[in-house]
GROMACS .gro file of C-alpha atoms in nm:
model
  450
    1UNK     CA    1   0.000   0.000   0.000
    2UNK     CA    2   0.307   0.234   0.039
    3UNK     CA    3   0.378   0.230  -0.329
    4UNK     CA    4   0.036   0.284  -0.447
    5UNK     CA    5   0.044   0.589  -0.173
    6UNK     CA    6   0.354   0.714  -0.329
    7UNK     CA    7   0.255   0.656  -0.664
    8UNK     CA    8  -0.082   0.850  -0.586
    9UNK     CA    9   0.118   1.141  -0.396
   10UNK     CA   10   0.369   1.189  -0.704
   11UNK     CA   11   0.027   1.219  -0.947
   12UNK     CA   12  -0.073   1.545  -0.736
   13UNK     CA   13  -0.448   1.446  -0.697
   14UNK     CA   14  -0.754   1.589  -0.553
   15UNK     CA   15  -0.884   1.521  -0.219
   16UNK     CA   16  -1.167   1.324  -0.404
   17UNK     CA   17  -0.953   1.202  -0.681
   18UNK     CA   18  -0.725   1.058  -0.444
   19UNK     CA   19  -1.021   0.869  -0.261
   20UNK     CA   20  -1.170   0.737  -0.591
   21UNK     CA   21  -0.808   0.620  -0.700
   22UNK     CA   22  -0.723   0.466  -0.356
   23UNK     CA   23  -1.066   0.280  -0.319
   24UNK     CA   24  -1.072   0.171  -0.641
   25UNK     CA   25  -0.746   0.014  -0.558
   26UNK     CA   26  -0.896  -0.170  -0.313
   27UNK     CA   27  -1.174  -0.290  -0.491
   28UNK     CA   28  -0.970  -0.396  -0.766
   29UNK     CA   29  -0.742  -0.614  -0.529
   30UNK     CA   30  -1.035  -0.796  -0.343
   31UNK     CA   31  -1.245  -0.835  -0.668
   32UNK     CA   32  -0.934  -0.980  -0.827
   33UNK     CA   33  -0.816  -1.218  -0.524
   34UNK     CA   34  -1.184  -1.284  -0.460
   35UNK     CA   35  -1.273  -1.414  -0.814
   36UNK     CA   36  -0.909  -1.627  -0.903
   37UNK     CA   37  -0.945  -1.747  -0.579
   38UNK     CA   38  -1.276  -1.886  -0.685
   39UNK     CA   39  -1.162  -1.970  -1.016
   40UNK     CA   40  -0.935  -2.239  -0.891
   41UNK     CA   41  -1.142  -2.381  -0.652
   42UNK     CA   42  -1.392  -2.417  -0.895
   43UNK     CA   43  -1.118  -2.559  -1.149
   44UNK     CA   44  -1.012  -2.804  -0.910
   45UNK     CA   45  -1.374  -2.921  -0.752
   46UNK     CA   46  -1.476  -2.934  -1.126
   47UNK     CA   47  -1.187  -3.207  -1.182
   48UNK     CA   48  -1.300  -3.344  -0.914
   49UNK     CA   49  -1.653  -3.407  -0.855
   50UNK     CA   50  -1.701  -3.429  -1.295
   51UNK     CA   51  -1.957  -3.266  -1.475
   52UNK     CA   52  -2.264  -3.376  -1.332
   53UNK     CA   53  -2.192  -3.359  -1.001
   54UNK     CA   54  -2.013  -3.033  -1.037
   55UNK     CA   55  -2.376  -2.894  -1.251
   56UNK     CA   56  -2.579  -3.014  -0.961
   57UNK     CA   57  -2.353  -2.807  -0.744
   58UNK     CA   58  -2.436  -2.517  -0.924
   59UNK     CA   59  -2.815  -2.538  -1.019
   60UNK     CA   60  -2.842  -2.506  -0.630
   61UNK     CA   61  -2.670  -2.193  -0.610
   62UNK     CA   62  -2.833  -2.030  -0.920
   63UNK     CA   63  -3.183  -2.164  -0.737
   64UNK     CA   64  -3.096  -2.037  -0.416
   65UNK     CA   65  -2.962  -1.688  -0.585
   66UNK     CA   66  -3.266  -1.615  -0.708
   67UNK     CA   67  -3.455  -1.583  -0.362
   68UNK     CA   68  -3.189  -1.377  -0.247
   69UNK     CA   69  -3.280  -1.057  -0.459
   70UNK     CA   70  -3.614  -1.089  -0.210
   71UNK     CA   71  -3.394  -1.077   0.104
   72UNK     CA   72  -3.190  -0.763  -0.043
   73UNK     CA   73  -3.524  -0.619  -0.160
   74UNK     CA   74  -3.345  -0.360  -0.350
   75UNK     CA   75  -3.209  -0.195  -0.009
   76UNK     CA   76  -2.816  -0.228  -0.101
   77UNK     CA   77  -2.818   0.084  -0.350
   78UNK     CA   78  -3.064   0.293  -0.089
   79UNK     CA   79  -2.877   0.261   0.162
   80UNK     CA   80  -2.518   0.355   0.037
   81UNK     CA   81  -2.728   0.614  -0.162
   82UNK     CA   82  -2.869   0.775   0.199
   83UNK     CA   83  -2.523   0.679   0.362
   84UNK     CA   84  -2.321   0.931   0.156
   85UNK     CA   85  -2.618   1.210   0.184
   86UNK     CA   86  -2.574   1.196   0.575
   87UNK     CA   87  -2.968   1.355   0.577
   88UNK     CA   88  -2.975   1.083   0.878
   89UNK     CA   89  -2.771   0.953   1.157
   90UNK     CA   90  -2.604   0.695   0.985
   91UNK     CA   91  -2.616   0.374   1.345
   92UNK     CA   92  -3.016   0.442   1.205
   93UNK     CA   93  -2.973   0.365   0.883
   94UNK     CA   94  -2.734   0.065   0.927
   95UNK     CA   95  -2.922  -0.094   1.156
   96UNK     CA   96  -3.266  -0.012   1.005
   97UNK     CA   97  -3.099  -0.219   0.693
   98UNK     CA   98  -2.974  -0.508   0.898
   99UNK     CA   99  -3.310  -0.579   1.091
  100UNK     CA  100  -3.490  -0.564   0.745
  101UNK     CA  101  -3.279  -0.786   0.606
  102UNK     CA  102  -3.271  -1.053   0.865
  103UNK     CA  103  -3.618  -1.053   0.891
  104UNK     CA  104  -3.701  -1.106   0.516
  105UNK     CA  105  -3.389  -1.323   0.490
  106UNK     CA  106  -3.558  -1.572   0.706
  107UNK     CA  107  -3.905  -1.536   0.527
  108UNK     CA  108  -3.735  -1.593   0.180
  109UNK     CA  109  -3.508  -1.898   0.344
  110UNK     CA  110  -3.858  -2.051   0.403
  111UNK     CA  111  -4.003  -1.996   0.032
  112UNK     CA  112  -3.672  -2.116  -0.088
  113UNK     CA  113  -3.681  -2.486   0.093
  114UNK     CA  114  -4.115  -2.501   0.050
  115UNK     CA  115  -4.048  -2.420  -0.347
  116UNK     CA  116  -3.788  -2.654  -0.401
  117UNK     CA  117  -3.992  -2.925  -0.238
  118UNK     CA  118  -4.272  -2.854  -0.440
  119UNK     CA  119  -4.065  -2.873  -0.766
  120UNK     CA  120  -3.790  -3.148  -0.686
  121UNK     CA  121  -3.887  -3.459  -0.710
  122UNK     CA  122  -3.525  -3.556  -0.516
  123UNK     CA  123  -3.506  -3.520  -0.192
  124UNK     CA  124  -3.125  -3.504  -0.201
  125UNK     CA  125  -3.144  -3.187  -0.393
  126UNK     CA  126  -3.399  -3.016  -0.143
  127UNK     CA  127  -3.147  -3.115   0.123
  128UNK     CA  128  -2.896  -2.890  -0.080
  129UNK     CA  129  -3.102  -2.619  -0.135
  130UNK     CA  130  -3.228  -2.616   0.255
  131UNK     CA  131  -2.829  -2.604   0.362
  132UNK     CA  132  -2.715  -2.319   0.121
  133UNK     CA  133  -3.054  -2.139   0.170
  134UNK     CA  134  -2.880  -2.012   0.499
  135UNK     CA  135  -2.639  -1.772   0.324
  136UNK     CA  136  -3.000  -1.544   0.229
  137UNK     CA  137  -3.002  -1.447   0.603
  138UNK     CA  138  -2.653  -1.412   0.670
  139UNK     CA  139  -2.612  -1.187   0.358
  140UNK     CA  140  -2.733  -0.919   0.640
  141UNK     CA  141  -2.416  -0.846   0.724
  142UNK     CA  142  -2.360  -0.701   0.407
  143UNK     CA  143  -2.494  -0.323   0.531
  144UNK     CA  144  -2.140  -0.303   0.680
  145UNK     CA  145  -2.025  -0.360   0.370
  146UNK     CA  146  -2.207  -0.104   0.213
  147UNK     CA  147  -2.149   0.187   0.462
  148UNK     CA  148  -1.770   0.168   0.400
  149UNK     CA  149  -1.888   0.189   0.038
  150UNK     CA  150  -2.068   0.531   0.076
  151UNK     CA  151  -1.756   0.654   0.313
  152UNK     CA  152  -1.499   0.540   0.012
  153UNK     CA  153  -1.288   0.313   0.222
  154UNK     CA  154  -1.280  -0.076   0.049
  155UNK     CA  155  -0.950  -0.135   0.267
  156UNK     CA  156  -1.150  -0.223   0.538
  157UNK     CA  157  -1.405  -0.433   0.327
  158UNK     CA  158  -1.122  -0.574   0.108
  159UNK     CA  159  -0.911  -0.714   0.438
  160UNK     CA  160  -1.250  -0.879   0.517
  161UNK     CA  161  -1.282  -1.088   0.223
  162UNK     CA  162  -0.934  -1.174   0.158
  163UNK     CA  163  -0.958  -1.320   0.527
  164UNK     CA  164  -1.233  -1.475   0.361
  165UNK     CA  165  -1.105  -1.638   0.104
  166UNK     CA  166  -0.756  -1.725   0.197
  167UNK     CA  167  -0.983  -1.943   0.536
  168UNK     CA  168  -1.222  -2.054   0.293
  169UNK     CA  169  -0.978  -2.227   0.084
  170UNK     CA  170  -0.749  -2.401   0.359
  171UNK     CA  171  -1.167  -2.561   0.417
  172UNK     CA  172  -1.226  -2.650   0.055
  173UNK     CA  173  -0.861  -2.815  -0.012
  174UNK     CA  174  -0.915  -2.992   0.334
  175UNK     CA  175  -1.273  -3.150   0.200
  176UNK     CA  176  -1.073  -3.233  -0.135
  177UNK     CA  177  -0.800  -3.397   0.081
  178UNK     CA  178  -1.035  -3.604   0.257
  179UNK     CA  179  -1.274  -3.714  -0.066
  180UNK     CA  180  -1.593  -3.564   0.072
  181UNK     CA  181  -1.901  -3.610  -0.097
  182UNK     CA  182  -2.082  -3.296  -0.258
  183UNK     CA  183  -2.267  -3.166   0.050
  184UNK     CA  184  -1.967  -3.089   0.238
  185UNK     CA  185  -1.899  -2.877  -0.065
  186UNK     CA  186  -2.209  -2.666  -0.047
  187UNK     CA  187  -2.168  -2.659   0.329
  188UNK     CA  188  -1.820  -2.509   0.287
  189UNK     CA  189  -1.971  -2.288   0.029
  190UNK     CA  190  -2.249  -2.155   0.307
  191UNK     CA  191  -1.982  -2.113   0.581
  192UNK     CA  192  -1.816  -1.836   0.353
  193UNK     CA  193  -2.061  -1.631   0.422
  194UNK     CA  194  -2.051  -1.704   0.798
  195UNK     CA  195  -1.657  -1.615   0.770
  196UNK     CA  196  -1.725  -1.294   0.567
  197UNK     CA  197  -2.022  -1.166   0.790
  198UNK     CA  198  -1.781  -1.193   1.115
  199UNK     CA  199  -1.489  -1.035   0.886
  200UNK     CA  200  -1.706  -0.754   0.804
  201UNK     CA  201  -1.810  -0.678   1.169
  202UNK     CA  202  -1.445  -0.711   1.273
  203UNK     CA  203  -1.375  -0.452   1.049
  204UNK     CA  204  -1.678  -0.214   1.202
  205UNK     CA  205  -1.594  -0.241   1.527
  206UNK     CA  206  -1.194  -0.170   1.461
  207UNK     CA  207  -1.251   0.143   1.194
  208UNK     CA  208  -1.577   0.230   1.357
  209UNK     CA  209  -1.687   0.140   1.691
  210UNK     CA  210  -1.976  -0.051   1.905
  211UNK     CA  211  -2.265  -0.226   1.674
  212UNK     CA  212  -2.508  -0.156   1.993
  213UNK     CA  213  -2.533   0.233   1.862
  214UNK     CA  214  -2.735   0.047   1.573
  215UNK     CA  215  -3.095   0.111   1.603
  216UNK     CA  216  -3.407   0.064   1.396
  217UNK     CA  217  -3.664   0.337   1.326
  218UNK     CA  218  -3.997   0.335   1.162
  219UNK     CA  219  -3.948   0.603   0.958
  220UNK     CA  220  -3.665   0.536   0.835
  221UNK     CA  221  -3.782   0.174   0.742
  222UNK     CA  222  -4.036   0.297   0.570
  223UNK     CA  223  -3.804   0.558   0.370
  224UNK     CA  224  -3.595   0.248   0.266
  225UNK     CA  225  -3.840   0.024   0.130
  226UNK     CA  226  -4.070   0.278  -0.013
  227UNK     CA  227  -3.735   0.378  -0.184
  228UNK     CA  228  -3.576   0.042  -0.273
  229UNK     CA  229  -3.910  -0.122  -0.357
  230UNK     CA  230  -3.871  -0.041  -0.744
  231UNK     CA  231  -3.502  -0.173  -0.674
  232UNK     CA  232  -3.645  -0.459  -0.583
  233UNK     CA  233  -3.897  -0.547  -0.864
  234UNK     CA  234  -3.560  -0.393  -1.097
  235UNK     CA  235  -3.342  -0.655  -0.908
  236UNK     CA  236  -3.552  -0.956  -0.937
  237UNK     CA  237  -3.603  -0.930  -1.301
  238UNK     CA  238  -3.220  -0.902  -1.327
  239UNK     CA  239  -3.179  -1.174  -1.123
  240UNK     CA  240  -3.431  -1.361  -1.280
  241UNK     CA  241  -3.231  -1.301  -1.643
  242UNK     CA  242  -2.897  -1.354  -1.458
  243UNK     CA  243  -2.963  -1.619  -1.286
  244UNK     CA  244  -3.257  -1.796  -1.424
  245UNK     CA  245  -3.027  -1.972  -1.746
  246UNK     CA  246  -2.867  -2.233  -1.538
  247UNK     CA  247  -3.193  -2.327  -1.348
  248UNK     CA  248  -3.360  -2.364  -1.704
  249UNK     CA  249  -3.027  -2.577  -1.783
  250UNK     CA  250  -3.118  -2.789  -1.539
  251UNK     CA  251  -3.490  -2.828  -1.561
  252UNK     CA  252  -3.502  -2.836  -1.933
  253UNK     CA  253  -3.204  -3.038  -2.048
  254UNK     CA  254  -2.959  -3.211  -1.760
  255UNK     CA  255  -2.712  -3.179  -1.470
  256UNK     CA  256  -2.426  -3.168  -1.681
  257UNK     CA  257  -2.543  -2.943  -1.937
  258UNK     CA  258  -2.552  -2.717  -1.606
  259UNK     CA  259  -2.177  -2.780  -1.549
  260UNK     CA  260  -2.063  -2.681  -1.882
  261UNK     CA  261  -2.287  -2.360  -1.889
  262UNK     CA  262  -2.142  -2.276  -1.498
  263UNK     CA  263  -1.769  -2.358  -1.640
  264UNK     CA  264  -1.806  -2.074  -1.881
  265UNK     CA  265  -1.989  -1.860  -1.642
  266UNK     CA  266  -1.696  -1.872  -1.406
  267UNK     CA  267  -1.475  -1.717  -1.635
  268UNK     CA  268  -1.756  -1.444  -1.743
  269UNK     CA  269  -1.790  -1.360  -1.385
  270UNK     CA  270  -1.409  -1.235  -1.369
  271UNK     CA  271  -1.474  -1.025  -1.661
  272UNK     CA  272  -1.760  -0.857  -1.495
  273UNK     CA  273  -1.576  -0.760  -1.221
  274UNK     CA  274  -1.481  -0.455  -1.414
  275UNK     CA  275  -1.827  -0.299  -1.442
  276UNK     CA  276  -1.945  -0.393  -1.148
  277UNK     CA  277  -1.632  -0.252  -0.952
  278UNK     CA  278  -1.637   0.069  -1.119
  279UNK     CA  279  -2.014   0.134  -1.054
  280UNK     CA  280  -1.997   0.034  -0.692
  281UNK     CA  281  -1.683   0.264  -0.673
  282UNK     CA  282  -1.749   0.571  -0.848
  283UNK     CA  283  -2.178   0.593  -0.777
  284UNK     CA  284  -2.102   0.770  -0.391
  285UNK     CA  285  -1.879   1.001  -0.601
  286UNK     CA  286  -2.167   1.055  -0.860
  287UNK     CA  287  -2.375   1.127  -0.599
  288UNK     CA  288  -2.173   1.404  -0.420
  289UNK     CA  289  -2.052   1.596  -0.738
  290UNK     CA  290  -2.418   1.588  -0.877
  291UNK     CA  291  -2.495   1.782  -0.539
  292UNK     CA  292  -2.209   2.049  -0.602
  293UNK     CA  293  -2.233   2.088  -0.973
  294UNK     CA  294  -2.449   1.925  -1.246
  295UNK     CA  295  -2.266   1.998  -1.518
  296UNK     CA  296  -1.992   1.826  -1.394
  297UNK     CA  297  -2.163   1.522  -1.331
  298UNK     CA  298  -2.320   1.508  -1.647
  299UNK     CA  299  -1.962   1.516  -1.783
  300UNK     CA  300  -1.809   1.219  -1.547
  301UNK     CA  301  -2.099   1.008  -1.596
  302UNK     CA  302  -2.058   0.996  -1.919
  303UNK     CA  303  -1.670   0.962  -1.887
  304UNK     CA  304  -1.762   0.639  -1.656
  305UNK     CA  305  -2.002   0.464  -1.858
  306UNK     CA  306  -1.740   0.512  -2.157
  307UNK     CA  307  -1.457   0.340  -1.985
  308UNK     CA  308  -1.671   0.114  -1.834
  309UNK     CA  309  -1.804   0.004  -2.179
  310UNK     CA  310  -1.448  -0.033  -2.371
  311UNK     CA  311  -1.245  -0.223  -2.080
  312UNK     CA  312  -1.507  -0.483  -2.086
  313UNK     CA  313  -1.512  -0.504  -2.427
  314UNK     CA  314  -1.189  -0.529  -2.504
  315UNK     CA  315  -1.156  -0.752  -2.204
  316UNK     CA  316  -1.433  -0.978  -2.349
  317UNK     CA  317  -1.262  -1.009  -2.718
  318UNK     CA  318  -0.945  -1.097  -2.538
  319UNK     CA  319  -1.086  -1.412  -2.378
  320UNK     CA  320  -1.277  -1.504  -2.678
  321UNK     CA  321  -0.969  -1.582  -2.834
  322UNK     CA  322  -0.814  -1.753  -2.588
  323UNK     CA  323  -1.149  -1.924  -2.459
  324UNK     CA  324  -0.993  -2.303  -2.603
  325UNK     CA  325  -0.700  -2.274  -2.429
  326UNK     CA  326  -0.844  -2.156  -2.098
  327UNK     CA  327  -1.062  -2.420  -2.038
  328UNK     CA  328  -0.820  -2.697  -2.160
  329UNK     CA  329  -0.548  -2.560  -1.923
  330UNK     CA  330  -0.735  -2.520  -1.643
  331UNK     CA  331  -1.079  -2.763  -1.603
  332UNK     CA  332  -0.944  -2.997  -1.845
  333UNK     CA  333  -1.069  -3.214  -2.166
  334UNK     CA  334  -1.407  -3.341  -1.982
  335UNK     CA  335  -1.511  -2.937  -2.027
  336UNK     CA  336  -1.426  -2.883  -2.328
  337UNK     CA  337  -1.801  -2.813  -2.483
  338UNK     CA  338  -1.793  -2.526  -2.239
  339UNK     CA  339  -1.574  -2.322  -2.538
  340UNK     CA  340  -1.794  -2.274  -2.753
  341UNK     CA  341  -2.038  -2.127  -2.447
  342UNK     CA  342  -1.747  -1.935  -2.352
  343UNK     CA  343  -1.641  -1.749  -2.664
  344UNK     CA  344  -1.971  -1.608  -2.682
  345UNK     CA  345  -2.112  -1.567  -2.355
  346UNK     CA  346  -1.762  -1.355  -2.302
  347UNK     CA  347  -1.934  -1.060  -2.461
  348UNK     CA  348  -2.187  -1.016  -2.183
  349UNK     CA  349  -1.959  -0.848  -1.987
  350UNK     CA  350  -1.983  -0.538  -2.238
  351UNK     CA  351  -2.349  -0.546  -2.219
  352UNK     CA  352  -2.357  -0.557  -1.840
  353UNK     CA  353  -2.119  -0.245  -1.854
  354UNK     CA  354  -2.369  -0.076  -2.033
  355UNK     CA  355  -2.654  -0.110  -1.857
  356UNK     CA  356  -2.466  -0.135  -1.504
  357UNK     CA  357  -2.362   0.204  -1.564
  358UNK     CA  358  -2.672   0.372  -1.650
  359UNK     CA  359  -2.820   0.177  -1.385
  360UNK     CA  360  -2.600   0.403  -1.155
  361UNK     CA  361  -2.669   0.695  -1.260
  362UNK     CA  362  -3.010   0.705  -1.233
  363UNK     CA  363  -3.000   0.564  -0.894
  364UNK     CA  364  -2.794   0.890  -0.841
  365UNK     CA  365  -3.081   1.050  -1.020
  366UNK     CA  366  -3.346   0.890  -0.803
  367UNK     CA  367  -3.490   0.765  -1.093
  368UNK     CA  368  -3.510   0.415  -0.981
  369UNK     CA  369  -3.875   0.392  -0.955
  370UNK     CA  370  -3.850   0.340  -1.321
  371UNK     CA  371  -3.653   0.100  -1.382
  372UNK     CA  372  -3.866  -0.231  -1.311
  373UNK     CA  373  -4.013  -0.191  -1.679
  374UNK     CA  374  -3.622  -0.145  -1.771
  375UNK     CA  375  -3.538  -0.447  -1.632
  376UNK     CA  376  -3.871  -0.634  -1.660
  377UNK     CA  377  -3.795  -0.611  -2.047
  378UNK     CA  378  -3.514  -0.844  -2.020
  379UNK     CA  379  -3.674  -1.049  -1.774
  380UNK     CA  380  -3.945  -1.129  -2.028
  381UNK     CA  381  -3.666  -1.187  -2.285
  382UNK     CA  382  -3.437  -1.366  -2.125
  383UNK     CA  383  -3.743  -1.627  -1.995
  384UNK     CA  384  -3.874  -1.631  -2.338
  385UNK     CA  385  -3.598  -1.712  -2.588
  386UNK     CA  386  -3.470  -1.991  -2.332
  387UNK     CA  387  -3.803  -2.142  -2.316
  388UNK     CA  388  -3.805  -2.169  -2.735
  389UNK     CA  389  -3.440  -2.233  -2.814
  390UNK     CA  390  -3.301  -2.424  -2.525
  391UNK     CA  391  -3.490  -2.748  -2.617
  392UNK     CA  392  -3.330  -2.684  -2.977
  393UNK     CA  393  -3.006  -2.548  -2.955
  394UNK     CA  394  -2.904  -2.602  -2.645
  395UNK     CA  395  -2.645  -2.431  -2.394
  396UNK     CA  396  -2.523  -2.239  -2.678
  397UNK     CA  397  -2.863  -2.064  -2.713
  398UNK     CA  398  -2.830  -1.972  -2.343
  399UNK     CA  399  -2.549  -1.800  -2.414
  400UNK     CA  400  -2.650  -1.567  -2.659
  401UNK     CA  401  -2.998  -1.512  -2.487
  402UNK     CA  402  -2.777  -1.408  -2.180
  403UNK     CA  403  -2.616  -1.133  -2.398
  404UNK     CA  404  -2.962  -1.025  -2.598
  405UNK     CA  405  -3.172  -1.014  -2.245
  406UNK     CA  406  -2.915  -0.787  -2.108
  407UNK     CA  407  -2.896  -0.545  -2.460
  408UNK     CA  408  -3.306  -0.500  -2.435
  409UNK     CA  409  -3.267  -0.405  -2.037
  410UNK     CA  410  -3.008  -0.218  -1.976
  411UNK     CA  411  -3.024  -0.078  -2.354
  412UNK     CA  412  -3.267  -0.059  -2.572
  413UNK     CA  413  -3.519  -0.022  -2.289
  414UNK     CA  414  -3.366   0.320  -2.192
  415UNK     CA  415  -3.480   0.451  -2.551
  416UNK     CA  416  -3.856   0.389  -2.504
  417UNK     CA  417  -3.886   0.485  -2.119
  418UNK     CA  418  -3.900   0.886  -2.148
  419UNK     CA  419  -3.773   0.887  -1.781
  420UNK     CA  420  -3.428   0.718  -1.910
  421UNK     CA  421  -3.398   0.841  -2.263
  422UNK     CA  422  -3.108   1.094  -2.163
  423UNK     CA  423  -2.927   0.808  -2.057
  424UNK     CA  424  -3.010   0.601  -2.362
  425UNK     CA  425  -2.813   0.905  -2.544
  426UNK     CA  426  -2.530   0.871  -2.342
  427UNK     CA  427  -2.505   0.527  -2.427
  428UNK     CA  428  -2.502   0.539  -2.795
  429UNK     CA  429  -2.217   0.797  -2.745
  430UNK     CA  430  -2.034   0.569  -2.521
  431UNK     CA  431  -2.096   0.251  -2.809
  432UNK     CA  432  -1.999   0.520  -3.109
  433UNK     CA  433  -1.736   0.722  -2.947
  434UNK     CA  434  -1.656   0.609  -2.614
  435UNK     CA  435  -1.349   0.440  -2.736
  436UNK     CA  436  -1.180   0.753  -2.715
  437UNK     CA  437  -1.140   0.805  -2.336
  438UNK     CA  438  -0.967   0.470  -2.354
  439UNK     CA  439  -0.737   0.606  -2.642
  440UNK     CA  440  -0.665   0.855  -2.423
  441UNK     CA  441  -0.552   0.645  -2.103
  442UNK     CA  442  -0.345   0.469  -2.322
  443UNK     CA  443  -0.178   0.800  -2.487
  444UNK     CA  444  -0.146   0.985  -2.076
  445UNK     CA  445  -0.012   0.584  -2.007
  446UNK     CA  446   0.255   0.611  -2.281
  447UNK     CA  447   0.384   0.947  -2.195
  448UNK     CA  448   0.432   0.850  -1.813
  449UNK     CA  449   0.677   0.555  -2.023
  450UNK     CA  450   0.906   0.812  -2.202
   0.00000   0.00000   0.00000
């Protein structure tokens, strides 16, 4: 951290530049240790428990991720959103946020483990789904997360995860050591987020102090959900054309189907770590120069969304090419149909840039009670095409539907919502001319060089 501290102090930053460039060093480093960490344990429990196994292992997760959005119910963006305004005492706010999302974490644990009964005819499967159905509740946690979010300090939240990870690793080697059967898997996998929840409240009680100053108020309850409720219908259709592909997988075709489409999805999730760290970096940011000066946020938004765009593009056509010998090196010949997936499905990351980015903004904007038709677009879409074209084409059709569903949400949706058409026409400039800013870094990056 000294480096990046003298590198920063030699640049002769802002205040607030310095912040953005610090935290988004952060966030970079967790995402990045976070998801190759991931990567190989998937790589080597892949190997290990085969195909089927290793789909089965992920159809519960992608079931059990789609009850989640109910236990978030849209709150995570509200709350960083009212944490940066300071218009309340943030202990209320924080623990307003927790005690919602406890309680409706244990509602949707319920409707997760009475759905899956009703639909699985294998009782091994429900058994699964009832064990990893426990992460909904502690996801909690995660409004300590978000608070150092709206204050711009990831340090703390990055040291969290790492701990994490590097803990949750030691756990999943030790199960491979031993030959343990697939539940001890998803067990391990539900204990991460017993590890991360007491990292993260580690981390608030060293930076900040005593969780007993959290309290819940009615008001403010009601602020949040009245607030976050079109969050919430926004984040269930995303979650629904997220998520929604690999429980199709498995209902429509078979288990192993599932672990080709989740082999490819693995590498697509690295990828989207760029979008998805930028917007969670840079939207407090948005939200405090949009207070001091409209013009000027009108001018970084647009910046953002354009970088945002063309690193995930260019990151995506990178591991296109390479897609063949990615998966040969690292899950090995018995994955090999996930290339194809892969080569494709890459390309998603560029159209989750888009649309993450505008999604931002008009969260900064307070435009959010919009966006369920935004999103329930590509809900509809994504549901749709998979129901026609899985039976006939396969994972492959997944794949593209994945990238299409995301286009007609985050995209094409803008242009026929009045609400969101400014944003629309910032992302047609970012897809025609965005490419520019990046020329730029590149030409400021070449001159540092000489």
């Amino acid at each position: 951290m000294g480096i990046i501290n003298s590198i920063i102090s030699r640049l002769h930053l802002s205040q607030t530049k310095e912040a953005i460039v610090q935290n988004l060093f952060w966030a970079v480093v967790g995402k990045v240790v976070t998801l190759l960490s991931g990567l190989l344990v998937g790589i080597i429990v892949a190997r290990y428990l085969g195909p089927e196994q290793y789909g089965l292992m992920n159809y519960v997760i992608s079931y059990v991720f789609l009850f989640q959005t109910l236990a978030i119910f849209g709150l995570d963006a509200i709350e960083i959103r009212e944490e940066a305004r300071k218009d309340m005492p943030v202990e209320q706010i924080i623990g307003t946020a927790f005690w919602l999302k406890l309680i409706l974490g244990v509602v949707c644990v319920l409707l997760c483990i009475g759905t899956s009964w009703l639909m699985e005819a294998d009782g091994y499967t429900v058994l699964l789904v009832a064990i990893y159905s426990l992460t909904i509740v502690l996801n909690a946690f995660g409004v300590i997360r978000n608070y150092f979010m709206a204050i711009v300090e990831n340090e703390y939240v990055v040291k969290a995860e790492i701990s994490r990870t590097v803990i949750g690793l030691f756990i999943k080697f030790l199960l491979l050591a031993i030959h343990a059967p697939l539940i001890w898997f998803i067990t391990a996998y539900m204990f991460d987020l017993v590890l991360l929840g007491t990292g993260y409240v580690m981390a608030y009680l060293k930076r900040v102090g005593s969780m007993r100053l959290w309290s819940y108020n009615g008001k403010c309850a009601r602020k949040l959900l009245k607030e976050s409720f079109p969050l919430l219908m926004t984040n269930a259709a995303i979650i629904i054309y997220q998520r929604i592909d690999q429980v199709m997988i498995g209902q429509m075709i078979d288990n192993e189907s599932v672990g080709f489409f989740s082999v490819a999805a693995r590498f697509v999730e690295i990828l989207l770590f760029i979008p998805m760290t930028l917007s969670q970096t840079i939207t407090p940011v948005l939200v405090r120069i949009r207070k001091e000066n409209e013009e000027q946020y009108i001018k970084k938004g647009q910046q953002f969304m354009n970088c945002s765009l063309w690193l995930s593009f260019l990151a995506a056509l990178l591991t296109s090419f390479v897609a063949y010998w990615l998966i040969l090196i690292t899950f090995g010949e018995a994955y090999l149909p996930a290339v194809a997936v892969l080569q494709v499905m890459a390309f998603k990351a560029a159209s989750v840039a888009l649309s993450n980015t505008a999604g931002a903004m008009l969260v900064t904007e307070g435009l959010q009670r919009y966006a369920v038709f935004r999103d329930g677009m590509g809900c509809i879409v994504c549901v749709v095409l998979n129901y026609l074209l899985l039976p006939r084409y396969g994972i492959m059709a997944a794949a593209v539907v994945a990238i299409i569903s995301n286009v007609a949400a985050g995209y094409l949706a803008d242009a026929v919502i009045p609400a969101y058409r400014h944003l629309f026409i910032c992302q047609t400039k970012a897809i025609l001319i965005g490419w520019k800013d990046i020329v730029m870094i590149l030409t400021l990056f070449k001159k540092q060089t000489h």
